[in-house]
CSV table of C-alpha atoms and ligand atoms in Angstrom, one decimal:
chain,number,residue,atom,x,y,z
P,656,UNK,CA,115.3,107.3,104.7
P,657,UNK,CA,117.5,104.3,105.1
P,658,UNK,CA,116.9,102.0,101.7
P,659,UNK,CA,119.6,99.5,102.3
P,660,UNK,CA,122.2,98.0,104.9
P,661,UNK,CA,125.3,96.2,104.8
P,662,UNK,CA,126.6,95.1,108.6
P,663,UNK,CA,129.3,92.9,106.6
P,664,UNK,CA,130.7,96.1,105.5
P,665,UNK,CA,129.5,98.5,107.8
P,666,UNK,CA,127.7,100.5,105.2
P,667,UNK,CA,124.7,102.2,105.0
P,668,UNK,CA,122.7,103.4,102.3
P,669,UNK,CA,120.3,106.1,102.5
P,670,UNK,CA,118.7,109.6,101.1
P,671,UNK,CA,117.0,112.6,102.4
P,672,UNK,CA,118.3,115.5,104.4
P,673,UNK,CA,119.4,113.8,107.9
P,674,UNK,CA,122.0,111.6,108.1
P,675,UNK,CA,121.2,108.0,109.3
P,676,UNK,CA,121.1,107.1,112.7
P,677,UNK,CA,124.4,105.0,113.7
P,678,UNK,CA,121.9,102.8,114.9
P,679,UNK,CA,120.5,102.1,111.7
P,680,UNK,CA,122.5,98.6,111.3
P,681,UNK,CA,120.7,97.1,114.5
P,682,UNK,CA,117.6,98.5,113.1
P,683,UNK,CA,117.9,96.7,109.6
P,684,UNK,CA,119.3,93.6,111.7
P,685,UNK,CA,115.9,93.7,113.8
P,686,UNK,CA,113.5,93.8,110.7
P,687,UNK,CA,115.6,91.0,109.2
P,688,UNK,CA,114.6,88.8,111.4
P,689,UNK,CA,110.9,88.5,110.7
P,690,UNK,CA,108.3,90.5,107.9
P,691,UNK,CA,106.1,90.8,111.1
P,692,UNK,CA,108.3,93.4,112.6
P,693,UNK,CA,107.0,96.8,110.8
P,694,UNK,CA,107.9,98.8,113.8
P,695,UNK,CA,111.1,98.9,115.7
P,696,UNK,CA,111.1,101.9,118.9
P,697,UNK,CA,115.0,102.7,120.3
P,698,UNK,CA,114.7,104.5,123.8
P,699,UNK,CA,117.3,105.2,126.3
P,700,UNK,CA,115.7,104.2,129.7
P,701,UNK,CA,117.4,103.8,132.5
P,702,UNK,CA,114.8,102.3,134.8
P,703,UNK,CA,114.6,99.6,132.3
P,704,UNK,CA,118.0,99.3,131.3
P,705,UNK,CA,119.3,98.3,135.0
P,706,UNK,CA,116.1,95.7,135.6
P,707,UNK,CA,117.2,93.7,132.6
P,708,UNK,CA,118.5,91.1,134.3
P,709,UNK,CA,115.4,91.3,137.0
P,710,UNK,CA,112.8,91.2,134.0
P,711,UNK,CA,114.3,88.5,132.1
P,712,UNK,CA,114.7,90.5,129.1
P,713,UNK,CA,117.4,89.4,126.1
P,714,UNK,CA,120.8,91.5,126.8
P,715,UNK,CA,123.2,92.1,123.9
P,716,UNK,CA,127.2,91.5,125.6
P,717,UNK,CA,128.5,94.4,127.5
P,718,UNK,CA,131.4,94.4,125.0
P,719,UNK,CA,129.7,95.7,121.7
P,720,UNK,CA,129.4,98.6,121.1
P,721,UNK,CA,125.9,100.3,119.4
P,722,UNK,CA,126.1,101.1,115.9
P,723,UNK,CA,128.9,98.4,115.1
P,724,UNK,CA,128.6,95.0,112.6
P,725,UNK,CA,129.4,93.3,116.2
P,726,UNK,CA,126.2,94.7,117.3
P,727,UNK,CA,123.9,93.2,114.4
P,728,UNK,CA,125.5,90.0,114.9
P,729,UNK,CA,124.3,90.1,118.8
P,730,UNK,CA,120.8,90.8,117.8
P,731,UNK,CA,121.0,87.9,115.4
P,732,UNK,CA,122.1,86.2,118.0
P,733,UNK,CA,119.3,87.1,120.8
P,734,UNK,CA,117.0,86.1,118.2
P,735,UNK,CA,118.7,82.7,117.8
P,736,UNK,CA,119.1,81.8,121.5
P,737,UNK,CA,116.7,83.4,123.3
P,738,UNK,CA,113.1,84.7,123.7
P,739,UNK,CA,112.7,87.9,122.4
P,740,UNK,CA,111.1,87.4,119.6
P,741,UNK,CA,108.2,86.4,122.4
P,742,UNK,CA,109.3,89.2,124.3
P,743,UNK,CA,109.7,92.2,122.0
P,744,UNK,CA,112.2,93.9,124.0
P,745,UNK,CA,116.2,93.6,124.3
P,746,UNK,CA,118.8,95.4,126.4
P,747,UNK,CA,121.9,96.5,124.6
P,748,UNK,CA,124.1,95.8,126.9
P,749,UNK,CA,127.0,97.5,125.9
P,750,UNK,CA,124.8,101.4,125.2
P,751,UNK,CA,124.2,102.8,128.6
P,752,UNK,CA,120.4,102.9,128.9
P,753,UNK,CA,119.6,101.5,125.7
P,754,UNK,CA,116.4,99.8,125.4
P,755,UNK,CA,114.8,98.3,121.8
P,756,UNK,CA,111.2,97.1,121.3
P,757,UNK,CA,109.5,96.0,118.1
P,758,UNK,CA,106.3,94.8,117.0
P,759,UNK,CA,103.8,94.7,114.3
P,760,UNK,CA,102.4,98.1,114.9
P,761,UNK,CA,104.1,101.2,116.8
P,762,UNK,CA,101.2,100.0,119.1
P,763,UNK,CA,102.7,96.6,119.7
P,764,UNK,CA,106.4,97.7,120.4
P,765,UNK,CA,104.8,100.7,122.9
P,766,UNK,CA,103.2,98.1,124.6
P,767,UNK,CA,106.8,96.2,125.0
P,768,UNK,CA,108.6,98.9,126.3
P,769,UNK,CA,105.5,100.2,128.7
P,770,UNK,CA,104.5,96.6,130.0
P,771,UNK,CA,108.7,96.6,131.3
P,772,UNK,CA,108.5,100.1,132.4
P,773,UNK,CA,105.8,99.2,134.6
P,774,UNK,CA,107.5,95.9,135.8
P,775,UNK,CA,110.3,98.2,137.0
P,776,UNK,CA,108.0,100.4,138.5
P,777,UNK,CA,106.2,97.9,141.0
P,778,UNK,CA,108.9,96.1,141.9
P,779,UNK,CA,111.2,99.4,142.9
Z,1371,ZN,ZN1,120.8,104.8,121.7
């Protein structure tokens, strides 16, 4: 269980018997962003990954890396300058296939990442 994060310092705290995901950092950076977000769902899809662009859905720069500090500051950033706080769903750009979707319940974020995997569906 993750109990803390520090992107400044690229540190994570945590106990249990799994190490923490090196996604954890964009996790904590995600739940940051709003006390409505109880549920955050990290897939690798690539039907959804390569309609980003054709869905409109928030894309992290191709240059960062998962699992860095540079990668909290992009999803910071997304949630700044864009709509996926609306959308629920962002593409990391720079993580082959790498899809997030978040939401109140595990209900909610499903719903994201189904809603685009259908998009990607009809329009193929
Ligand atoms: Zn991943």
């Amino acid at each position: 269980m993750v109990t803390a994060y520090d992107p400044t310092n690229n540190r994570i705290e945590a106990r249990g018997p799994i190490r923490p995901s090196s996604e954890s950092l964009t996790h904590g950076m995600v739940y940051d962003q709003s006390n409505d977000i109880r549920v955050i769902l990290h897939v690798h899809s690539p039907d959804i990954w390569l309609a980003a662009a054709r869905l409109s859905l928030p894309v992290t720069a191709a240059s960062v890396a998962y699992g860095t500090p540079a990668m909290t500051l992009e999803v910071e950033r997304l949630f700044r300058e864009t709509d996926v706080r609306e959308q629920g769903i962002f593409s990391m750009g720079g993580h082959e296939d790498g899809i997030v979707a978040f939401g109140k319940t595990a209900d909610e974020a499903g719903s994201c990442l189904t809603r685009a995997l259908s998009l990607c569906l009809d329009k193929n």
